[in-house]
Amino acid sequence: MPEGQHYWQRWRSPFVAGLPIKEGKECSEEAEASLQNHTGSAMAISLHGEDGQFKGFNILNRMQVIAKGLRGKRWSLRVQLVVATMVALVLVLIGFQKDWILLESDADVRQALLKMPFVGNPSFNCSELDLKEEKVVLETQHYQKFPVGSPRKKLCQSMFQQHCFRKNSGPDHLPPQKFLSLLRDYEVQHARCTVGQNLTHLAREGDVPEGCKYLVWKEMDGMGNQLLSLVCAFLYSLLTNRTMLISRQSHIDQFLCNPFPSSSWVLPADFPEMELRRGSTRVHAYLQKTLDAVNEKYGGSNTIPPSDLSSFIDAAPKRLYAFIICCDERRDHQFFCPTAQKLFSGVNWFFYHSHEYTLPGFYFIPEFRDKLNDWFPHHDGFMHTSRYLLNPHNFLWAEITQFYKQHMDGVPKQIGIQARSWRGDYQPSISQQISRCAVEQNLLPKAIAEAKLNVTEALEKGSIQSGENRHIDVSVLVASLRGEYRDNLAMEYATHPNVDNLSVSVVSASNELRQKTGDPEHDEKAIADIWLLSFMHDLVTTPFSTFGSTASGMAGIVPLLFINYGDDKLNEPACGRTNAGGPCFIVYPKNQPCDLDPPRASIFDPDQKVPEVKMCAFNPGLGIVTA
């Protein structure tokens, strides 16, 4: 689809409601010029050693002095930047002279270069996107590398620009340095294991090039399930040193940019993915066969002696298929047992098919848990991985940002409400619950029920506003298949004054009435809704729904969840803050023996298994508690 070919009609004239206009504050020309001058000449250089800690503070101090001196010169901004960059490079080389001397091999030099940040574009002023919000994005916020002159900024603008729209961008939300180094290493591995390789022939034979093993991801169910499953599959690939490739049947590459430079993440066109997946050994069948062999060989014992483990790994099938879903009786939940994962290391081609958020289960495997805690000290692996992996193509990004600029940009308070209509019909009790939740949690001011305006009076008094110059205090994005939830909330604040006399705008980006997964336009709208929700200051989401939880995980927000959803009980809170900042593993392993492990490895009560994983509050399933 050509970039910018279409914009959805619903985004041109969505239902917008508000209350009386209040006089807004605008920056003076002098203040704006001062800001531009400051951000244009500031140089922020992040220097990292192998321990992931910041170095070079003296260099930064010197650069600040130089920057101040440059601003005093009557040179053009371009000349200032050139001079500042040259000085910065010299200082960097001086500051790291000892480190360079210590490098004795080409491999060491290559690794040092791979992990060294580029300083060509250390910051980006978001005003260049015509945003009202004043924000400068530093290079340390990016998950991808953008060398000077890199075309990736233009080919996939969302990779570079997403941080201008994010609300959670403080120090605790910066990408961990160990994770960034891991990504750079993985990108090199991905290119080595895919470029120039006959993947179709290798998969048919069950073979792999030296140093390469593969994971093939297949989508399942709605877009929320697909995105969270893709993130889990990629994290599993990182944990097991596999190269991830995605099924062509998923068509996810139509909407998301290829995250890996110089190599594709899509299977070759002639790859017989379905044939090979269905012909592969299932996880539960392989583990049962192994258990039978161990019992026979060791006289009823189910434990493999450490000295014999390598022989069992070598005997693993060349292709293995994990099918982790809610409703399969076998469920393959021994996937989350330690010895099972050791045995899987001998598998060349691993087919991963799931609609579940399996990341919490990875913490049950001691080796994986150590790695995850090392990579993500704040237990926010989903947030960082999704921001790296799920970037929309330019045509879709243009639609997302256009809607945001039109309805949210510059609004002091931005609230996202995701209401899933499970039965497909409109339920008035859910509308009531949305209103109660928003007021109880101080997301919206209480409407004064006694004072009611009709639509004509509201238009005359300016309560229902239109046009680009309206002032909005609170913008509410309602994401739902049913437009009635947006309409009722919008009308409530359009026709009633509120106790704080705030102007409230209520909008939606789509109203599909029913889920149509597989329809390209519908899937585009779903991805757009998830990304827009992830830009909000706060979120209210629906229990069981992976759509809202994917957005909250990407946002790095611990959301509010509806309580007794669909059965609004006035004597109980309408919603409450949950304890997990992302999706929940809904049908998780419970009372699950790990037959090839000692009893302590079995997953009987997952809520008590490891401190990072707890039962989700107000939501079924297991979540990762953010540190």
XYZ file of C-alpha atoms in Angstrom:
627
model
C 0.000 0.000 0.000
C 1.620 3.318 -1.029
C 2.633 5.581 1.832
C -0.016 8.155 2.677
C -2.464 6.730 0.148
C -5.485 6.961 2.389
C -6.686 8.349 5.686
C -9.695 6.804 7.289
C -12.857 8.830 7.048
C -13.574 8.323 10.725
C -10.429 10.316 11.562
C -11.500 13.309 9.498
C -14.631 13.985 11.493
C -14.861 11.893 14.668
C -17.477 12.676 17.303
C -15.901 15.346 19.503
C -17.566 16.825 22.589
C -16.304 19.417 25.049
C -17.240 22.085 27.557
C -16.765 25.886 27.610
C -13.543 27.193 26.144
C -10.989 28.514 28.630
C -8.225 30.864 27.753
C -5.082 28.898 27.050
C -1.415 29.768 27.559
C 0.875 30.038 24.575
C 4.625 30.424 24.442
C 5.920 33.825 23.467
C 8.058 34.129 20.353
C 11.059 35.001 22.540
C 10.580 31.890 24.702
C 10.146 29.653 21.661
C 13.262 31.080 20.034
C 15.210 30.538 23.250
C 14.065 26.935 23.416
C 14.992 26.276 19.791
C 18.417 27.846 20.320
C 19.078 25.778 23.413
C 17.996 22.427 21.986
C 19.621 23.054 18.657
C 23.086 23.531 20.162
C 22.977 21.093 23.075
C 25.167 18.016 22.735
C 24.283 14.948 24.829
C 26.832 12.145 24.548
C 26.242 8.832 26.309
C 29.361 6.716 26.762
C 28.965 3.168 28.080
C 31.428 0.558 29.240
C 30.898 -3.167 29.489
C 29.384 -2.738 32.944
C 26.602 -0.642 31.473
C 27.360 2.367 33.676
C 27.744 5.909 32.368
C 31.248 7.247 31.714
C 32.625 10.522 30.484
C 30.891 13.058 32.703
C 33.925 15.329 32.363
C 33.467 15.219 28.602
C 29.830 16.219 28.963
C 30.793 19.138 31.186
C 33.357 20.304 28.636
C 30.793 19.994 25.868
C 28.334 22.153 27.802
C 30.977 24.854 28.137
C 31.750 24.602 24.427
C 28.051 24.733 23.554
C 27.655 27.931 25.565
C 30.645 29.406 23.795
C 29.248 28.481 20.398
C 25.976 30.203 21.161
C 27.951 33.374 21.757
C 29.412 33.212 18.224
C 27.584 34.572 15.234
C 27.876 31.353 13.314
C 25.092 29.486 11.589
C 23.543 26.560 13.470
C 25.018 24.126 10.935
C 28.552 25.448 11.494
C 28.045 25.292 15.259
C 26.950 21.666 15.066
C 29.870 20.673 12.815
C 32.414 22.284 15.149
C 30.765 20.826 18.248
C 30.644 17.332 16.731
C 34.336 17.435 15.741
C 35.340 18.573 19.229
C 33.141 15.866 20.760
C 34.790 13.130 18.713
C 38.253 14.313 19.717
C 37.262 14.354 23.383
C 35.728 10.903 23.102
C 38.937 9.495 21.612
C 41.025 11.135 24.315
C 38.704 9.963 27.055
C 38.800 6.381 25.801
C 42.467 6.192 24.817
C 43.238 3.643 27.535
C 40.332 1.435 26.500
C 41.495 1.365 22.870
C 45.030 0.376 23.864
C 43.654 -2.597 25.773
C 41.940 -4.018 22.684
C 44.194 -6.690 21.255
C 42.132 -8.443 18.595
C 39.904 -7.544 15.673
C 36.991 -9.288 17.380
C 37.368 -7.063 20.433
C 37.521 -3.970 18.272
C 34.406 -5.082 16.383
C 32.481 -5.584 19.623
C 33.572 -2.211 20.954
C 32.440 -0.502 17.750
C 29.178 -2.441 17.783
C 28.307 -1.234 21.284
C 29.512 2.347 20.928
C 26.707 4.904 20.488
C 26.652 7.202 17.482
C 26.976 10.914 18.227
C 25.861 12.320 14.889
C 22.318 13.105 16.067
C 22.385 13.134 19.858
C 19.003 14.817 20.298
C 15.789 15.506 18.423
C 13.449 18.410 19.062
C 9.893 17.107 18.805
C 8.673 20.516 17.636
C 10.037 19.493 14.236
C 6.977 17.221 14.022
C 4.705 20.262 14.505
C 3.799 19.076 17.989
C 2.664 21.569 20.614
C 4.257 19.513 23.354
C 7.761 20.725 24.113
C 10.073 17.745 24.271
C 13.595 16.789 23.247
C 14.391 13.110 22.650
C 17.927 12.041 23.503
C 19.819 9.358 21.668
C 19.748 7.174 24.783
C 15.962 6.781 24.355
C 16.245 5.003 20.995
C 16.195 1.224 20.675
C 17.663 1.240 17.162
C 20.974 2.626 15.946
C 20.727 5.629 13.652
C 24.171 6.313 12.152
C 24.708 9.649 10.427
C 22.824 9.607 7.132
C 20.985 6.385 7.996
C 17.916 5.881 5.772
C 16.124 3.968 8.566
C 14.756 7.210 10.015
C 12.876 7.834 6.783
C 12.026 4.213 5.974
C 10.470 3.646 9.407
C 9.722 6.967 11.069
C 7.969 5.399 14.063
C 11.279 3.920 15.273
C 12.716 7.423 15.560
C 9.658 9.508 16.429
C 7.697 7.339 18.894
C 9.410 8.881 21.935
C 7.964 12.305 21.101
C 4.513 10.926 21.901
C 5.338 8.763 24.904
C 4.446 10.020 28.384
C 6.638 7.598 30.327
C 10.092 8.674 29.183
C 11.902 9.365 32.460
C 15.168 7.744 33.579
C 13.369 4.571 34.736
C 11.903 4.124 31.253
C 15.154 4.436 29.283
C 16.236 1.265 27.454
C 18.577 -0.759 29.701
C 22.103 -0.749 28.326
C 22.504 -4.516 28.570
C 19.326 -4.963 26.550
C 20.581 -2.540 23.886
C 23.890 -4.406 23.660
C 21.939 -7.661 23.381
C 19.877 -6.216 20.510
C 22.988 -5.113 18.618
C 24.492 -8.597 18.979
C 21.215 -10.202 17.916
C 20.974 -8.023 14.794
C 24.432 -9.225 13.728
C 23.391 -12.824 14.400
C 20.115 -12.415 12.496
C 21.935 -11.202 9.397
C 24.550 -13.965 9.634
C 21.908 -16.693 9.981
C 19.566 -15.458 7.234
C 21.431 -13.565 4.500
C 22.724 -15.952 1.849
C 21.189 -19.002 3.572
C 18.817 -21.392 1.804
C 16.399 -21.502 4.710
C 13.826 -23.609 2.889
C 16.313 -26.368 2.112
C 17.779 -26.220 5.617
C 14.350 -26.506 7.260
C 13.278 -29.431 5.081
C 16.427 -31.291 6.079
C 16.220 -30.098 9.675
C 19.719 -28.674 9.347
C 21.218 -25.344 10.396
C 24.426 -23.448 9.611
C 27.086 -23.539 12.293
C 26.169 -21.285 15.209
C 22.539 -20.846 14.109
C 19.235 -22.213 15.347
C 15.786 -20.895 14.416
C 12.389 -20.059 15.852
C 9.385 -19.695 13.529
C 6.518 -17.600 14.924
C 2.907 -18.037 13.795
C 0.088 -15.614 14.704
C -3.185 -16.583 16.352
C -6.443 -14.743 17.186
C -6.922 -10.954 17.390
C -4.324 -8.246 17.040
C -3.725 -7.889 20.775
C -2.963 -11.618 21.034
C -0.756 -11.475 17.964
C 1.375 -8.591 19.186
C 1.935 -9.906 22.710
C 2.675 -13.385 21.340
C 5.219 -11.935 18.905
C 6.976 -10.079 21.738
C 7.139 -13.289 23.811
C 8.477 -15.282 20.866
C 11.244 -12.739 20.296
C 12.206 -12.691 23.976
C 12.302 -16.492 23.949
C 14.588 -16.300 20.913
C 16.913 -13.978 22.824
C 16.875 -16.265 25.860
C 17.712 -19.353 23.777
C 20.035 -17.736 21.207
C 17.716 -18.438 18.288
C 17.010 -16.427 15.149
C 13.326 -15.507 14.917
C 11.475 -15.653 11.607
C 7.782 -14.884 11.154
C 5.245 -16.825 9.142
C 4.112 -15.248 5.888
C 0.566 -16.322 6.760
C 0.487 -13.766 9.573
C 0.832 -10.752 7.224
C 2.126 -8.804 10.244
C 4.929 -7.440 8.072
C 2.292 -5.477 6.121
C 1.778 -3.287 9.186
C 5.057 -3.387 11.132
C 8.542 -2.374 10.034
C 11.235 -5.009 9.826
C 13.177 -4.307 13.040
C 16.407 -5.956 11.923
C 18.771 -3.916 9.720
C 20.224 -5.567 6.621
C 18.181 -8.771 6.958
C 14.541 -9.816 6.757
C 12.424 -11.259 9.544
C 9.955 -12.908 7.131
C 10.259 -16.512 5.976
C 11.143 -17.042 2.302
C 8.211 -17.153 -0.127
C 8.774 -20.856 -0.867
C 9.069 -21.894 2.777
C 6.583 -24.747 3.506
C 5.766 -23.401 6.968
C 2.449 -25.186 7.482
C 3.751 -28.507 6.194
C 6.832 -28.433 8.402
C 4.997 -27.171 11.481
C 2.339 -29.875 11.286
C 4.968 -32.499 10.581
C 7.056 -31.537 13.600
C 7.009 -33.346 16.934
C 4.767 -31.713 19.541
C 6.390 -30.614 22.807
C 4.179 -32.786 25.024
C 4.784 -35.880 22.846
C 8.563 -35.380 22.820
C 8.752 -34.901 26.590
C 6.583 -37.959 27.261
C 8.759 -40.074 24.959
C 11.859 -38.790 26.728
C 10.353 -39.540 30.147
C 9.588 -43.119 29.081
C 13.153 -43.570 27.840
C 14.620 -42.160 31.063
C 12.441 -44.405 33.251
C 13.444 -47.448 31.245
C 17.146 -46.595 31.209
C 17.469 -45.640 34.881
C 15.142 -48.171 36.492
C 12.109 -46.005 37.164
C 13.997 -42.833 37.957
C 12.788 -39.759 36.072
C 15.987 -37.762 36.507
C 18.636 -37.573 33.812
C 22.127 -37.706 35.333
C 24.114 -34.545 34.426
C 26.759 -36.698 32.743
C 24.145 -38.125 30.351
C 22.221 -34.923 29.617
C 24.269 -34.065 26.515
C 23.389 -37.387 24.885
C 19.662 -36.672 25.332
C 20.132 -33.152 23.941
C 21.892 -34.581 20.884
C 18.973 -36.994 20.369
C 16.362 -34.201 20.342
C 14.193 -33.954 17.204
C 15.427 -31.585 14.535
C 12.040 -29.845 14.439
C 9.773 -29.235 17.434
C 6.363 -27.597 17.676
C 5.099 -25.725 20.760
C 1.351 -25.055 20.767
C 0.582 -22.968 23.860
C -3.051 -21.910 23.841
C -5.918 -21.592 26.276
C -8.085 -24.495 25.197
C -5.791 -27.370 24.249
C -6.031 -30.225 26.761
C -2.346 -31.018 26.410
C -1.312 -27.318 26.462
C 2.427 -28.088 26.298
C 2.825 -26.449 29.719
C 5.877 -28.577 30.515
C 7.476 -26.081 28.139
C 8.084 -24.030 31.324
C 10.095 -26.751 33.109
C 13.901 -26.405 33.448
C 14.971 -29.773 32.042
C 12.567 -29.411 29.125
C 14.304 -26.214 28.108
C 17.712 -27.877 28.367
C 16.509 -30.609 26.022
C 15.084 -28.059 23.583
C 18.581 -26.632 23.086
C 19.239 -29.583 20.783
C 16.336 -28.647 18.460
C 17.350 -26.908 15.231
C 13.947 -25.557 14.155
C 11.443 -24.542 16.829
C 7.896 -23.699 15.709
C 6.222 -21.366 18.220
C 2.437 -21.033 17.984
C 0.569 -19.260 20.763
C -1.919 -16.536 21.615
C -0.833 -16.378 25.255
C 1.432 -13.969 27.127
C 4.030 -16.571 28.075
C 6.685 -14.195 29.435
C 5.690 -14.729 33.113
C 6.285 -18.466 32.626
C 9.868 -17.832 31.503
C 10.662 -16.688 35.067
C 9.974 -20.239 36.315
C 13.133 -21.412 34.534
C 16.123 -20.392 36.715
C 18.486 -19.716 33.812
C 15.891 -17.542 32.040
C 14.973 -15.725 35.239
C 18.601 -14.711 35.833
C 18.897 -13.362 32.294
C 15.601 -11.456 32.416
C 16.476 -9.802 35.716
C 19.868 -8.848 34.316
C 18.403 -7.374 31.117
C 15.372 -5.724 32.728
C 16.075 -4.708 36.338
C 12.635 -3.058 36.582
C 10.842 -6.190 35.250
C 9.610 -4.208 32.246
C 10.774 -6.494 29.464
C 7.480 -6.300 27.580
C 7.589 -2.496 27.435
C 11.113 -2.318 26.051
C 10.775 -5.242 23.654
C 7.462 -4.025 22.241
C 8.859 -0.538 21.621
C 11.747 -2.099 19.705
C 9.746 -4.694 17.782
C 6.256 -3.319 17.013
C 6.899 -0.133 15.026
C 4.222 0.662 12.384
C 5.061 1.343 8.749
C 5.090 4.966 7.596
C 1.592 4.941 6.059
C 0.086 3.690 9.323
C 2.312 5.899 11.450
C 1.110 8.952 9.514
C -2.482 8.065 10.358
C -1.674 7.505 14.038
C 0.220 10.767 14.424
C -2.340 12.754 12.417
C -5.117 11.635 14.773
C -2.979 12.378 17.831
C -2.104 15.875 16.634
C -5.728 16.638 15.882
C -7.211 15.454 19.192
C -4.545 15.018 21.879
C -1.553 17.205 21.148
C -1.037 19.818 23.839
C -3.921 18.598 26.016
C -2.726 18.569 29.656
C -4.544 15.365 30.579
C -4.969 12.445 28.189
C -6.985 9.398 29.255
C -7.448 6.125 27.399
C -10.468 3.880 28.027
C -10.640 0.466 26.373
C -14.068 -1.158 26.600
C -14.437 -4.604 25.061
C -17.985 -5.681 24.292
C -17.676 -9.431 24.727
C -21.220 -10.267 23.633
C -20.978 -7.946 20.654
C -23.916 -5.812 21.719
C -24.066 -2.484 23.542
C -24.579 -2.781 27.316
C -25.782 0.365 29.146
C -24.334 -0.932 32.433
C -20.842 -0.726 30.929
C -21.424 2.923 29.993
C -22.439 3.617 33.588
C -19.366 1.798 34.840
C -17.083 3.832 32.548
C -18.475 7.085 33.947
C -18.252 5.922 37.560
C -14.690 4.661 37.144
C -13.497 7.920 35.568
C -14.957 10.016 38.411
C -13.953 7.688 41.265
C -10.348 7.627 40.076
C -10.221 11.403 39.429
C -9.674 10.896 35.723
C -12.679 13.114 34.932
C -14.577 15.702 36.993
C -18.029 14.810 38.214
C -20.839 15.996 35.972
C -23.573 18.025 37.685
C -26.635 15.937 36.984
C -29.163 18.569 38.093
C -27.954 21.123 35.568
C -28.663 19.724 32.137
C -28.442 21.405 28.762
C -30.049 20.135 25.630
C -27.929 19.833 22.510
C -29.153 23.181 21.102
C -28.284 25.004 24.337
C -24.918 23.280 24.491
C -24.088 24.447 20.978
C -25.200 28.012 21.765
C -23.111 28.131 24.950
C -20.114 26.489 23.352
C -20.259 23.253 25.349
C -19.994 21.182 22.178
C -16.964 22.522 20.384
C -15.506 22.061 16.958
C -12.676 23.540 14.982
C -8.904 23.598 15.482
C -8.838 26.497 17.967
C -10.864 24.898 20.746
C -9.248 24.632 24.169
C -9.396 21.223 25.809
C -8.475 20.400 29.415
C -8.994 16.634 29.225
C -8.978 14.443 26.140
C -10.497 10.956 26.423
C -9.756 8.304 23.816
C -12.361 5.532 23.901
C -11.260 2.376 22.082
C -14.147 -0.006 21.540
C -15.881 -1.926 18.811
C -19.100 -0.208 19.911
C -19.321 3.551 19.394
C -22.108 3.926 21.960
C -19.593 3.899 24.830
C -17.876 6.933 23.342
C -21.141 8.672 22.434
C -22.701 8.319 25.892
C -19.608 9.604 27.704
C -19.241 12.451 25.221
C -22.876 13.498 25.532
C -22.702 13.352 29.319
C -19.952 15.991 29.404
C -21.355 17.958 26.479
C -24.780 18.470 28.022
C -23.864 18.733 31.720
C -21.562 21.199 33.485
C -18.961 19.606 35.757
C -17.698 20.508 39.201
C -14.289 21.695 37.961
C -15.665 23.520 34.918
C -13.198 21.671 32.672
C -13.461 21.252 28.941
C -13.641 17.527 28.154
C -13.207 16.048 24.672
C -14.237 12.438 23.998
C -13.107 10.819 20.736
C -12.617 7.446 19.078
C -10.365 6.472 16.217
C -12.507 3.537 15.071
C -15.918 1.906 15.476
C -15.888 -1.516 13.866
C -18.978 -3.039 15.595
C -17.412 -6.496 15.414
C -13.970 -8.038 15.283
C -12.753 -8.760 11.747
C -9.249 -10.104 12.268
C -7.621 -10.847 8.923
C -9.219 -7.901 7.177
C -6.253 -5.579 6.435
C -8.110 -2.325 7.118
C -9.532 -3.690 10.366
C -6.091 -4.879 11.513
C -4.599 -1.471 10.688
C -7.184 0.214 12.877
C -6.523 -2.226 15.714
C -2.792 -1.522 15.669
C -3.473 2.212 15.475
C -5.814 2.036 18.487
C -3.244 0.106 20.530
C -0.508 2.628 19.735
C -2.755 5.620 20.472
C -3.772 4.111 23.821
C -0.092 3.644 24.648
C 0.432 7.431 24.323
C -2.030 8.320 27.096
C -1.220 9.558 30.599
C -3.428 6.893 32.180
C -5.470 3.905 31.022
C -8.621 2.014 31.969
C -8.799 -1.442 30.385
C -11.094 -4.462 30.230
C -10.343 -7.711 32.120
C -9.449 -10.676 29.894
C -8.759 -8.341 26.961
C -5.281 -8.557 25.465
C -6.006 -5.443 23.389
C -5.930 -3.037 26.320
C -3.213 -4.881 28.227
C -0.887 -4.793 25.203
C -1.345 -1.011 25.061
C -0.671 -0.597 28.792
C 2.405 -2.805 28.561
C 3.776 -0.779 25.680
C 3.025 2.446 27.570
C 4.737 1.256 30.738
C 1.550 2.032 32.691
C 0.025 -0.058 35.467
C -3.584 0.425 34.337
C -6.953 0.611 36.027
C -9.219 -2.379 35.355
C -12.986 -2.571 35.479
C -14.297 -4.605 38.434
C -17.381 -6.808 37.923
C -17.243 -5.775 34.283
C -20.653 -5.742 32.664
C -22.380 -5.995 36.043
C -22.028 -2.504 37.464
C -22.463 -2.894 41.243
C -23.038 0.538 42.733
C -21.936 -0.551 46.205
C -18.480 -1.564 44.925
C -15.723 0.391 43.159
C -16.177 0.554 39.393
C -12.493 -0.048 38.742
C -9.193 -0.496 40.550
C -5.468 -0.250 39.915
C -3.982 -3.630 39.062
C -0.490 -4.809 40.018
C 1.029 -5.690 36.624
C 2.208 -3.213 34.021
C 1.411 -5.366 31.031
C -0.598 -8.362 29.806
C -1.446 -11.415 31.895
C -0.815 -15.085 31.119
C -4.487 -16.093 31.210
C -4.387 -19.909 31.001
C -1.122 -20.437 32.839
C 0.590 -23.601 34.123
C -0.920 -24.599 37.480
C -0.537 -27.875 39.352
C 1.850 -28.646 36.533
C 4.395 -31.387 37.308
C 7.803 -31.141 35.708
C 8.258 -34.861 35.175
C 11.954 -34.729 34.277
C 12.893 -32.445 37.188
C 13.039 -32.770 40.976
C 9.677 -32.041 42.687
C 10.705 -28.485 43.646
C 10.767 -27.515 39.962
C 7.078 -28.345 39.444
C 4.675 -25.415 39.056
C 1.944 -26.096 41.606
C 1.183 -22.590 42.911
C 2.641 -20.148 40.348
C 1.662 -17.163 42.521
C 4.254 -18.293 45.082
C 6.884 -19.591 42.676
C 9.053 -16.487 42.144
C 8.688 -12.920 43.476
C 8.548 -11.352 40.000
C 5.357 -13.207 39.032
C 2.026 -12.789 40.835
C -1.639 -13.282 40.109
C -3.002 -10.237 38.308
C -5.320 -8.082 40.414
C -8.825 -7.698 38.913
C -7.718 -9.766 35.939
C -7.335 -13.520 35.459
C -3.869 -14.887 34.928
C -0.259 -14.318 35.898
C 1.452 -10.958 35.560
C 4.944 -9.595 36.047
C 5.055 -7.159 38.955
C 7.007 -4.083 37.934
C 9.914 -3.332 40.253
